[in-house]
Amino acid sequence: MTRRPPDRLTAFLWATGLGVFAFIYLPLVVVIVYAFHDSPIIAWPLRLGTTKWFVALAHDRGMIDAALASLKLALLTVMMSLLVGVPGAFVLDRFVFPGKAAFRRLVLLPLILPGIITGVALLTFFSFVGLSLSSGFPLVPGWPVVLGHAAAFSSVVITQVFARLQRLDRAQEEASQDLYANEWQTFWQVTFPSIRTAVLGAALLVFTLSLDEIAVTFFLIGRQNTLPLQIWGLLRRGITPEVNAASTVIFGISVAVIVIWARLMREEPQG
Amino acid sequence: MRPTCLDRVRGSRRLRTIVAAAVPVGFVTTLLFVPYALLLVHSFWRLSGGAITHEFTLDNYRRLFGTPLYPNTILFSAGIALRVTLVSLLLAYPLAYLLAFKVKRHRTLIYMAVIIPLWVSYLVRAYAWKIILGQEGILNGVLQAAGLIDQPLTFLLYSRWAVTLALIHIYTPFTLMPIYAVLDAIPPALKEASHDLYANRWQTFLRVILPLSLPGVLAGSTFAFVLSMGDFLAPQLLGGNDSALMVSNLVWSLFGVAYNWPLGAAVSVVMLALTISLLWLANLLERRMSYGGQAVGRAGGRVVGLAEGAK
Amino acid sequence: MAVDDLSLEIAAGEFLTLLGASGSGKTTTLRMIAGFEQPSAGEIRMGGSSISGLPPFKRDINTVFQHYALFPHMSVRENIGYGLRMRSVPKAEREERVRLALEMVKLGELGARAPRQLSGGQQQRVALARALVNRPRVLLLDEPLGALDLKLRKEMQLELKHLQTHLGITFIYVTHDQEEALTMSDRIVLLRQGRIAQFGTARDLYDRPASRYVADFIGETNLMAGVVVDGGPGPVTLQVGSERLRGRSDVALPPGSAAWLSVRPEAVRVDLGGTGSPEQNAIEGTVSDAVYSGALIRVHVSLPDDRRIIAQVPAGTTVQVGGRARVSWAPERARCVTD
């Protein structure tokens, strides 16, 4: 197709689009750039050229502990939400039972509702049940926050795996049984390889989301802060470039994880 | 409707299947259904003498609807959410259109680039505006350096504008995803057919593309609205003390310093009801205008949107 | 109800086809034999013993699926060897059998490929090999040739038939294509809305259809509605419009009842000149259409009382649209059928 000469409408479209793109990235760029700002006060003008804040970050005990707590929480959350979510997706896909429609809606709620509602709901639950917010410390950052994350993010796993299951060719499972594999063998030999990327993708997503989670975590956290909460605490007292340095690191890790996730999603077998 | 798995499974295998299904169902029920239900119950309890008593009362709701503060805050939040949604739409649509129709090479890469900020610390994106809008911040600095103003503008930060701006920034990529997904799904043949039948580009857009993209627009707007209305961080960080009080601030303080869980639960329940009604309404609307494919009806949230866009 | 009151006895080593329109219950029946659906009543027996209660993986039956259902994450070789692996066949024997199976379907060098790298026809052969390598007693084929183009389909039809004869395995084949059924089968079960319309050899169904539905479904035929005058068994006479026409029926038909005369186009003699003495079983008409199709010309003749007959003549014949034509047939070649 021959290219038509660019016209005003298309030019306007491109200008707007690029403008929006810049708008989306501006604050991030600001944060990253100011992580190298040579002054303890975040102000204009910018004086680039130091990495001392990253060094300070590496020695900040509070931050490091918070980062470790976040990591622990994220890993536990991934494990638990997979254990619940993958069978949950199968239940939604294969079974018919009374209340299934309600279950389906319920599963979506944490994804759709503002996090604060889920947070206070879980808080009232654990308070009612009598589970202390610091229970399990220091092994886990606190059982309520672990269970809360697992519950909220099992929705992510269920929706992702369910979507993949729906696209699965059921005839393959029948073929497997036709060829003498029982239900369990069929699952491992045929079904699981087909949903493997969806499961992995969901795991990565849950990992990132858990690391970044604030609303629910705020209400359920015990003695030990997670990284976002730690940063928030520092923010109350005014922003330091060290916080920017931490954010830059987080940004780098998140991007890496998302890129891996996108690669995974594209590689999955079609059909 | 497919026959249930259980029909085909016999005997002991049936038992094992039921047990395997009970785990996820039980977990979700206990840790999601019960807490939400419990929240509802709490909203009917009374706070007396600093402790929560288990007697049924409608006082919380009376107070909620009676005291101007609460309905006003909800309306205010809705107002902010509406502005955020509209502006996000205006910003997201052109970019989505560009991506879907004008970008040929590296489209997935660019799409990912647009979406990545969504997944990168929400906190960071919110507080970045503090740096930009502060009295000694970048915007003021640039404006002063350019000689446009003498004194730093103080109304920028800690105001409803800052909150609105930050929310627009956060939710524009969010609005973009379902719009892009829907636009991408429009078969090119439709556009060609429209041109074949003497419509120019503008008419084609108005009569063919826009109507077909409405389900995506609806989905994006609904989530942007719901989530910005209940947003937690932006008001906290950028709202200042009273100038931008939103619902989440209320809930936060009622469950925190103000310590009135039943009242906080009541506010939350109202929020929950509003959210669910909006979503249900959007679903209804979408079913009426859908020509195949359901953007809102499908599992909500950024998660599936990202999955679809990255396909 | 997909299948209603079906009873069949299938002989060992025969090529049996389940034929029918969509919704006739043929696929459901096949799946019940395979074990993917449960009959609500009744029993399935194989070799004298009941297999109704057995899950698919315990039945000595294998299936070739309509869209092949090859495992995308396994190579061709791994696909074919899957059943052997599940049955714990030792590795050396398994590899040898897979190799032989590949050769049997003429895909010898493609063992290491992935299914998506193969053409439709090749995938179909892999599906076949995957099933046959297990030496099942019965092989089920669910419209396996549907996705292939015409030429390939015809080739595969012959190949499958040869394969079946050579291996001696019972094949149960599902298709909606009656021509395919006629070509390949030893016997055909024609299903209609879950019930058997007729069960017999290809010749039985073609030459001696049991009902109007069968006559209409199998091959092409001219159907003329009429009333029984003289009902047989043997020669019958029908009042068709203003004519009295003769045919044959294997069963006795009560006089006065409604019936149809089924005459295949190849049995209709067309006299285009309008000359010749009036015969019995002849009707005068006008040529309304002459459709050329390579070896033949199909002549559409419109008859009085708004009826039509299709006959065929060799391609060289001169046919004039609008001209007069007299159609006739020998009584033995007109079957009398009821609904």
CSV table of C-alpha atoms in Angstrom, one decimal, chain A residues 164 168-194 196 267-271, chain C residues 31 34 36 55-63 65 67-74 79 82-87 116 130-131 134 136 140:
chain,number,residue,atom,x,y,z
A,164,ARG,CA,-5.9,-20.2,29.5
A,168,LEU,CA,-7.4,-25.4,25.8
A,169,ASP,CA,-8.4,-28.1,23.3
A,170,ARG,CA,-10.4,-30.6,25.3
A,171,ALA,CA,-9.9,-33.2,22.7
A,172,GLN,CA,-6.3,-33.5,23.7
A,173,GLU,CA,-7.2,-34.6,27.2
A,174,GLU,CA,-9.6,-37.1,25.7
A,175,ALA,CA,-6.9,-38.3,23.3
A,176,SER,CA,-4.6,-38.8,26.3
A,177,GLN,CA,-7.2,-40.9,28.1
A,178,ASP,CA,-7.9,-42.8,24.9
A,179,LEU,CA,-4.2,-43.7,25.0
A,180,TYR,CA,-4.4,-45.2,28.4
A,181,ALA,CA,-3.4,-42.3,30.6
A,182,ASN,CA,-5.7,-41.9,33.7
A,183,GLU,CA,-6.9,-38.5,34.9
A,184,TRP,CA,-3.8,-37.7,37.0
A,185,GLN,CA,-1.4,-38.7,34.2
A,186,THR,CA,-3.4,-36.8,31.7
A,187,PHE,CA,-3.1,-33.7,33.9
A,188,TRP,CA,0.6,-33.9,34.2
A,189,GLN,CA,1.4,-35.1,30.7
A,190,VAL,CA,-1.0,-33.0,28.7
A,191,THR,CA,-2.9,-30.4,30.6
A,192,PHE,CA,-0.2,-28.9,32.7
A,193,PRO,CA,2.4,-28.3,29.9
A,194,SER,CA,-0.3,-26.3,28.1
A,196,ARG,CA,2.5,-23.9,32.3
A,267,GLU,CA,6.1,-17.8,23.8
A,268,GLU,CA,3.1,-19.9,24.8
A,269,PRO,CA,1.9,-22.3,22.2
A,270,GLN,CA,-1.1,-21.1,20.2
A,271,GLY,CA,-4.2,-23.3,20.6
C,31,ARG,CA,-17.9,-41.3,22.0
C,34,ALA,CA,-14.7,-44.7,23.3
C,36,PHE,CA,-16.1,-40.2,26.8
C,55,PRO,CA,-13.1,-45.4,31.7
C,56,PRO,CA,-11.5,-44.7,28.3
C,57,PHE,CA,-8.0,-45.5,29.5
C,58,LYS,CA,-9.0,-49.1,30.3
C,59,ARG,CA,-10.6,-49.9,27.0
C,60,ASP,CA,-8.8,-51.6,24.2
C,61,ILE,CA,-10.1,-49.0,21.8
C,62,ASN,CA,-8.3,-46.0,20.3
C,63,THR,CA,-9.6,-42.9,18.6
C,65,PHE,CA,-10.0,-37.3,16.6
C,67,HIS,CA,-9.1,-32.2,14.6
C,68,TYR,CA,-6.4,-34.8,15.4
C,69,ALA,CA,-5.8,-33.5,19.0
C,70,LEU,CA,-2.0,-34.0,18.7
C,71,PHE,CA,-0.1,-32.9,21.8
C,72,PRO,CA,1.6,-29.6,20.7
C,73,HIS,CA,4.4,-29.8,23.3
C,74,MET,CA,5.6,-33.3,22.1
C,79,ASN,CA,3.0,-38.3,20.3
C,82,TYR,CA,2.4,-41.9,24.2
C,83,GLY,CA,0.0,-44.8,24.5
C,84,LEU,CA,2.8,-47.3,24.6
C,85,ARG,CA,4.4,-45.3,27.3
C,86,MET,CA,1.3,-45.2,29.4
C,87,ARG,CA,1.1,-49.0,29.0
C,116,ARG,CA,2.6,-27.4,14.1
C,130,ARG,CA,-0.7,-42.7,17.3
C,131,ALA,CA,-3.8,-44.8,17.5
C,134,ASN,CA,-1.3,-49.6,20.1
C,136,PRO,CA,-6.3,-51.8,19.4
C,140,LEU,CA,-12.7,-45.2,16.1
